[in-house]
Coordinates of C-alpha atoms in Angstrom, one line a residue:
X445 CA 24.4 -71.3 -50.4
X446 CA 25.9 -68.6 -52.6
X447 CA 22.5 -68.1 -54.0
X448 CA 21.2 -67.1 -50.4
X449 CA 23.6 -64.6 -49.3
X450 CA 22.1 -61.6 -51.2
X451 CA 19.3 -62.7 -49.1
X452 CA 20.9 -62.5 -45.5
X453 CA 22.7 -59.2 -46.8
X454 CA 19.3 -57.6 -47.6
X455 CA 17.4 -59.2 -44.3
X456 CA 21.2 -57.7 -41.9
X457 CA 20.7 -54.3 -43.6
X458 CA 16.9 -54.4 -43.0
X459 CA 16.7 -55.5 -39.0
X460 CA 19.9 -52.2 -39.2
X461 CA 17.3 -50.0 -40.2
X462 CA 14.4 -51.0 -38.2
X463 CA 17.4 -50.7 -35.0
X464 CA 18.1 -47.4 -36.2
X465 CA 14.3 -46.2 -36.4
X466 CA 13.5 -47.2 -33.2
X467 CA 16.7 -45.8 -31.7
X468 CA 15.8 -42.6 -33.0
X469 CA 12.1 -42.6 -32.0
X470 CA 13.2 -43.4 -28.5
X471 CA 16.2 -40.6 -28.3
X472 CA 18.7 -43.1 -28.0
X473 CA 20.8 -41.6 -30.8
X474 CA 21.0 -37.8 -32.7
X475 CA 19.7 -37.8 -35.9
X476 CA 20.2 -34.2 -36.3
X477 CA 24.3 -34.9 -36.2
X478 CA 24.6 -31.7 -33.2
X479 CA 23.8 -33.5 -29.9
X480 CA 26.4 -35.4 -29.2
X481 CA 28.6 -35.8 -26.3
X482 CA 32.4 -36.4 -25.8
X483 CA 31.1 -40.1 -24.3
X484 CA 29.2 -41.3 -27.4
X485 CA 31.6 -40.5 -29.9
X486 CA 30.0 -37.5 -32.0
X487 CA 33.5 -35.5 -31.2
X488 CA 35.4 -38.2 -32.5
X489 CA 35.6 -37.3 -36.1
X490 CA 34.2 -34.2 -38.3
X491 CA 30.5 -32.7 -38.2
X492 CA 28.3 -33.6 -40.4
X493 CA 27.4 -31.1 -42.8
X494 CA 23.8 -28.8 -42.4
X495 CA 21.0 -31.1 -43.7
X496 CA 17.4 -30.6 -44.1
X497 CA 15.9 -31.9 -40.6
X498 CA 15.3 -34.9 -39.9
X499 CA 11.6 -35.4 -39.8
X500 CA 9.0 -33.8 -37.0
X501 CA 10.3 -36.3 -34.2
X502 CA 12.4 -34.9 -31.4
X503 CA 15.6 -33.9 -31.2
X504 CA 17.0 -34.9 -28.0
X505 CA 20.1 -31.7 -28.3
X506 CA 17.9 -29.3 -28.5
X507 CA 15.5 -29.7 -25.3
X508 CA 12.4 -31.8 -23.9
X509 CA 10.7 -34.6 -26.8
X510 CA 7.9 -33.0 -28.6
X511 CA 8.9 -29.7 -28.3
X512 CA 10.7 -27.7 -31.3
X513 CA 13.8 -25.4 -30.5
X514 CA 11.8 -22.5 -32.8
X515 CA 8.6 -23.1 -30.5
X516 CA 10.8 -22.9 -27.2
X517 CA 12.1 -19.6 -28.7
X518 CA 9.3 -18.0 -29.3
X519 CA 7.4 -18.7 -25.7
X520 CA 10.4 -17.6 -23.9
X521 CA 10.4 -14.3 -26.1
X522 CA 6.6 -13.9 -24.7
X523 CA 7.6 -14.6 -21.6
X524 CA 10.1 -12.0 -21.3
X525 CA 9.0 -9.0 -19.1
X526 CA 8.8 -5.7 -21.2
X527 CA 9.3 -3.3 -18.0
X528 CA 12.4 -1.5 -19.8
X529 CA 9.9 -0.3 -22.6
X530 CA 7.2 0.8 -20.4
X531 CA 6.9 4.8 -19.5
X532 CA 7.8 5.7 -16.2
X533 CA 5.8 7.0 -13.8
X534 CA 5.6 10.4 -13.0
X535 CA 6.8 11.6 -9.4
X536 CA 4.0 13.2 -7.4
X537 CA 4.4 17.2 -7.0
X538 CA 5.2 17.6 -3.4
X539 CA 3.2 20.6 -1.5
X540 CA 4.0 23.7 -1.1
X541 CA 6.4 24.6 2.2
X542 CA 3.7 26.4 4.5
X543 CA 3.7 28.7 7.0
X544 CA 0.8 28.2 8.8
X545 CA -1.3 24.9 8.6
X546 CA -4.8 24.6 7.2
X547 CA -7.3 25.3 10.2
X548 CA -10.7 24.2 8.0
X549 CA -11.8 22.8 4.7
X550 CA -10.8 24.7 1.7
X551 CA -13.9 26.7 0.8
X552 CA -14.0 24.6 -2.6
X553 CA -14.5 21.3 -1.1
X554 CA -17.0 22.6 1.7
X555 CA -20.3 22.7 1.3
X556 CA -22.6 25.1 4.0
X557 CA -23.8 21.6 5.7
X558 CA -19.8 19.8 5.4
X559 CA -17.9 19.5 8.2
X560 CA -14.8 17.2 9.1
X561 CA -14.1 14.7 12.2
X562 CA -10.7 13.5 12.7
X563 CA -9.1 11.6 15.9
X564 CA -5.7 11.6 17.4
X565 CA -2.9 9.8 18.8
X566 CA -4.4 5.9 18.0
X567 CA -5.3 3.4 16.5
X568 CA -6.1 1.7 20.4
X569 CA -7.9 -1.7 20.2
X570 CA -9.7 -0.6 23.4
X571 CA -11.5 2.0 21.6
X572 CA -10.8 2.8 18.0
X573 CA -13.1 -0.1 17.0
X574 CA -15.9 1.3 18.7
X575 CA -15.6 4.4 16.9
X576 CA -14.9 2.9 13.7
X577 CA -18.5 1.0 14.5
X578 CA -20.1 4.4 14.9
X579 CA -19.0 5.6 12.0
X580 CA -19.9 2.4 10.0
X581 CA -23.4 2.5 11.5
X582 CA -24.2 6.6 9.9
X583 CA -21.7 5.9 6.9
X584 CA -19.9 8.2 8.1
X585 CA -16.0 8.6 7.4
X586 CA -13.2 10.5 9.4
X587 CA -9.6 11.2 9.4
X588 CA -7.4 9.1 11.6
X589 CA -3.9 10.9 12.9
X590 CA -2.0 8.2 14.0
X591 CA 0.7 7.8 16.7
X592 CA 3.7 5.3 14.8
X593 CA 4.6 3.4 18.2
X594 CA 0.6 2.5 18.1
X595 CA 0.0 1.9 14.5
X596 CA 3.0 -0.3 14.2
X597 CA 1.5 -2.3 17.2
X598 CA -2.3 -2.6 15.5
X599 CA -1.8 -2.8 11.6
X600 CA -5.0 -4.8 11.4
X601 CA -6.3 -1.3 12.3
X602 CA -5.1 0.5 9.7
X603 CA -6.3 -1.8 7.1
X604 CA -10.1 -1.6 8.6
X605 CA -9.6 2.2 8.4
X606 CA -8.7 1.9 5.0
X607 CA -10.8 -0.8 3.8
X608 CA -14.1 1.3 5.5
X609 CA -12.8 4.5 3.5
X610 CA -11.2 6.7 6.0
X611 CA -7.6 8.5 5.9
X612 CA -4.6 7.9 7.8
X613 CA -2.6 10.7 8.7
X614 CA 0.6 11.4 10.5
X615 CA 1.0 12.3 14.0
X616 CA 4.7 11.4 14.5
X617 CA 5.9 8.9 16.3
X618 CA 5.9 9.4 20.3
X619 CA 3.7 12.1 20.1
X620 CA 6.5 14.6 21.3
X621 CA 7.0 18.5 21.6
X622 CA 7.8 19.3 17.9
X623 CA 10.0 22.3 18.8
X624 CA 12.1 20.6 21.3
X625 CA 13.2 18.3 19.0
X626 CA 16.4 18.6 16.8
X627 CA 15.8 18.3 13.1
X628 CA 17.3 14.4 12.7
X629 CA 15.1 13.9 15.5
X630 CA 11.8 15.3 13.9
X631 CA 12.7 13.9 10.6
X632 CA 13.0 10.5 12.1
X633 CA 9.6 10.4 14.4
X634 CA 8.0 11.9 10.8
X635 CA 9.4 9.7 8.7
X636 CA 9.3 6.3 10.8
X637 CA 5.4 6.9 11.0
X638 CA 5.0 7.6 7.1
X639 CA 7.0 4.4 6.7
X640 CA 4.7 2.0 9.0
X641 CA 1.5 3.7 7.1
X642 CA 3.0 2.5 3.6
X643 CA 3.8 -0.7 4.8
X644 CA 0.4 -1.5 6.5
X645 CA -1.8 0.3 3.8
X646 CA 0.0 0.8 0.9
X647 CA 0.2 4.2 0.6
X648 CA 1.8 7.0 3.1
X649 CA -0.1 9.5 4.6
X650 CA -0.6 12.7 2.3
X651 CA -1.7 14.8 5.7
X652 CA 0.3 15.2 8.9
X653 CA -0.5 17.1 11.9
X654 CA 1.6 18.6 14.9
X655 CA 1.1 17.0 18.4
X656 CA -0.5 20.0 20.5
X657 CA -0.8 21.9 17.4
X658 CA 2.7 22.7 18.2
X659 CA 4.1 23.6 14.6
X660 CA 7.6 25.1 13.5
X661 CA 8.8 25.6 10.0
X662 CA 11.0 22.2 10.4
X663 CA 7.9 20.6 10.9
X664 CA 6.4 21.9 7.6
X665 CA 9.6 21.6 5.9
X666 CA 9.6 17.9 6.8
X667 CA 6.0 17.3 5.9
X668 CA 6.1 18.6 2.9
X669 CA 9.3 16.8 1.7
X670 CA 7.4 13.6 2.5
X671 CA 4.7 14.8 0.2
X672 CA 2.0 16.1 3.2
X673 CA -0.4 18.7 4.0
X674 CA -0.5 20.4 7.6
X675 CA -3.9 20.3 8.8
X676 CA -5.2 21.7 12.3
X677 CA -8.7 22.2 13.6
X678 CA -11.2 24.1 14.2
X679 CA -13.6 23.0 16.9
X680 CA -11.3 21.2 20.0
X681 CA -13.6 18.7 21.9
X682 CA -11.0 18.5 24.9
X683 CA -11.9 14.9 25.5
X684 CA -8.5 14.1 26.3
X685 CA -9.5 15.9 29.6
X686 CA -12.0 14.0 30.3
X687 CA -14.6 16.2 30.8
X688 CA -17.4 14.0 30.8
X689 CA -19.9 12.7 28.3
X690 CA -22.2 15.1 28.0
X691 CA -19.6 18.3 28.2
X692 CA -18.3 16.6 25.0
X693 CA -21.2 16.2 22.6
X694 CA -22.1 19.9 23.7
X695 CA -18.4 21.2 22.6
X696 CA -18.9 19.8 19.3
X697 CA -22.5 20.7 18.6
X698 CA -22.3 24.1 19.9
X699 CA -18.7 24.3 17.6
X700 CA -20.8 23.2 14.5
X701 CA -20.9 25.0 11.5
X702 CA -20.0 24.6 7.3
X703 CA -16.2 24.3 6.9
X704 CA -15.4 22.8 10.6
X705 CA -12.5 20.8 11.6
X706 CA -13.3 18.5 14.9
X707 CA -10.2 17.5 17.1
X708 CA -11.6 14.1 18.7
X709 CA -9.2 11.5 20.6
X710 CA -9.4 7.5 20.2
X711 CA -6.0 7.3 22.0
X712 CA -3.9 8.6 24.8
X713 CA -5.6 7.6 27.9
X714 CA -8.6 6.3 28.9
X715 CA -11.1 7.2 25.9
X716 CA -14.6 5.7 26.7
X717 CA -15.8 9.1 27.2
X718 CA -14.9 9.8 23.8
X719 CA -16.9 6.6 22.5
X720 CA -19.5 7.2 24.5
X721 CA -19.5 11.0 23.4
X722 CA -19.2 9.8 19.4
X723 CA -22.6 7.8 19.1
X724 CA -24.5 11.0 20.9
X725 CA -23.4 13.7 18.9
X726 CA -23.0 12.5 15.3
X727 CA -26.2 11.6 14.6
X728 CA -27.6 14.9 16.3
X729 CA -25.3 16.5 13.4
X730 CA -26.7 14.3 11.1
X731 CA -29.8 15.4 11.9
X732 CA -29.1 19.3 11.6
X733 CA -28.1 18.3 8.1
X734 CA -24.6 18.3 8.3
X735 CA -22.6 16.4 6.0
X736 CA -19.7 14.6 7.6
X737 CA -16.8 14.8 4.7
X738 CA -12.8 14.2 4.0
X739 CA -10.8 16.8 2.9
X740 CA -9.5 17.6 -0.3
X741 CA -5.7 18.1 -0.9
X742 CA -5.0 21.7 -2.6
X743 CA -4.2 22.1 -6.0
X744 CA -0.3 21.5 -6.3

């Protein structure tokens, strides 16, 4: 038997090994001698010194099996976000404090057949689709002065004006008497209605215009802090007095010309006149030539 027991040495120190192989494949032990734990006994005596790795298998320290610590490294290094590195934007240059607000398009962005149609105090779902059909139907685009207690009620609306390629502008909030109004007061029915346009659209309004044409210079002051334009008009269809149909379309084609600002109303009563009105007199501009346009901000 003495002869045999190199035998059973050799065959005890071979099944060890194979033990040990497997082990390892499975992650049952750390091979790299830095993953232990205070329950498995790797704090129980020295570390092992640095060695060359221990072969392309996983190492069960250092993260999930088949990956590599250096390939972890490097996806969460492409992963990081590089914002602190990228330019900042520039802040828009905010307009000019004005006097007085623009009463027609500048003569640089008029043409002899442009003219411009805007609408106040909406967006109402009672009527401002019907216009915005009217205007779809010529390919025709307006601006839109918009009330804040109505466009924070009908967002959907503001989106169709946007998505149809018309611009928003602000009206204020309540539609109030500018010049009765204190200055936190004015800044607030301003600023609330800017706000509801950015959140509905995306962007705030870059034009605002005084309800009744009503300005004072906190009300330019104010606009132009928020970054807008005063714009008035030109040719008032008086539709909010309900005039009738007809009287209507002959206030605004008899009020044609190049440069032309139309005051029309989608809001603030009862408006079907002003539908009505809309789908007569546009294509009789058309017609005559005129081009309907948006207006251009002024150089800053």
């Amino acid at each position: 038997m003495k002869n045999d027991e190199p035998t059973v040495g050799r065959r005890a120190l071979l099944r060890t090994a194979v033990f040990l192989g497997v082990a390892a494949a499975a992650g049952m032990i750390d091979v790299g001698g830095g993953g232990g734990t205070a329950g498995d006994g790797a704090a129980s005596g020295p570390a092992p010194a640095p060695g060359p790795a221990a072969g392309p298998g996983p190492h069960p320290a250092a993260g999930p099996p088949g990956v590599l610590p250096e390939a972890r490294l490097e996806k969460s290094y492409r992963l990081r976000p590089m914002t602190a590195e990228a330019p900042a934007r520039p802040r828009a240059a905010k307009p000019a404090v004005r006097t007085r607000p623009i009463l027609e398009l500048p003569p640089g962005t008029a043409t002899t057949s442009s003219m411009l149609l805007t609408f106040d105090d909406g967006p109402d779902p009672r009527y401002t689709p019907a216009i915005l059909d009217t205007l779809a139907r010529h390919g025709v685009r307006a601006v839109f002065f918009v009330c804040g207690e109505m466009a924070t009620e009908n967002r959907d609306l503001l989106r169709r004006m946007v998505a149809e390629g018309h611009v928003i502008g602000n009206h204020t909030w309540t539609h109030p008497l500018i010049p009765k109004l204190s200055r936190p007061a004015l800044v607030s029915e301003i600023g609330r209605t800017s706000e509801v346009v950015q959140k509905a659209v995306g962007e705030a309004p870059v034009w605002f215009r005084a309800p009744y044409g009503a300005w004072n210079r906190a009300a330019f002051e104010i606009g132009a802090e928020l970054g807008m334009e005063p714009l008035a008009w030109t040719v008032d269809s008086l539709d909010w007095t309900e005039p009738g149909t007809a009287t209507i379309v002959s206030r605004v084609l008899s009020g044609a010309g190049p440069g032309v600002i139309v005051l029309s109303h989608d809001a603030g009563g009862n408006r079907s006149q002003s539908v009505q009105a809309i789908s007569s007199y546009l294509p009789q501009l058309l017609a005559r030539g005129y081009r309907m346009t948006l207006p251009a901000l002024p150089p800053r």
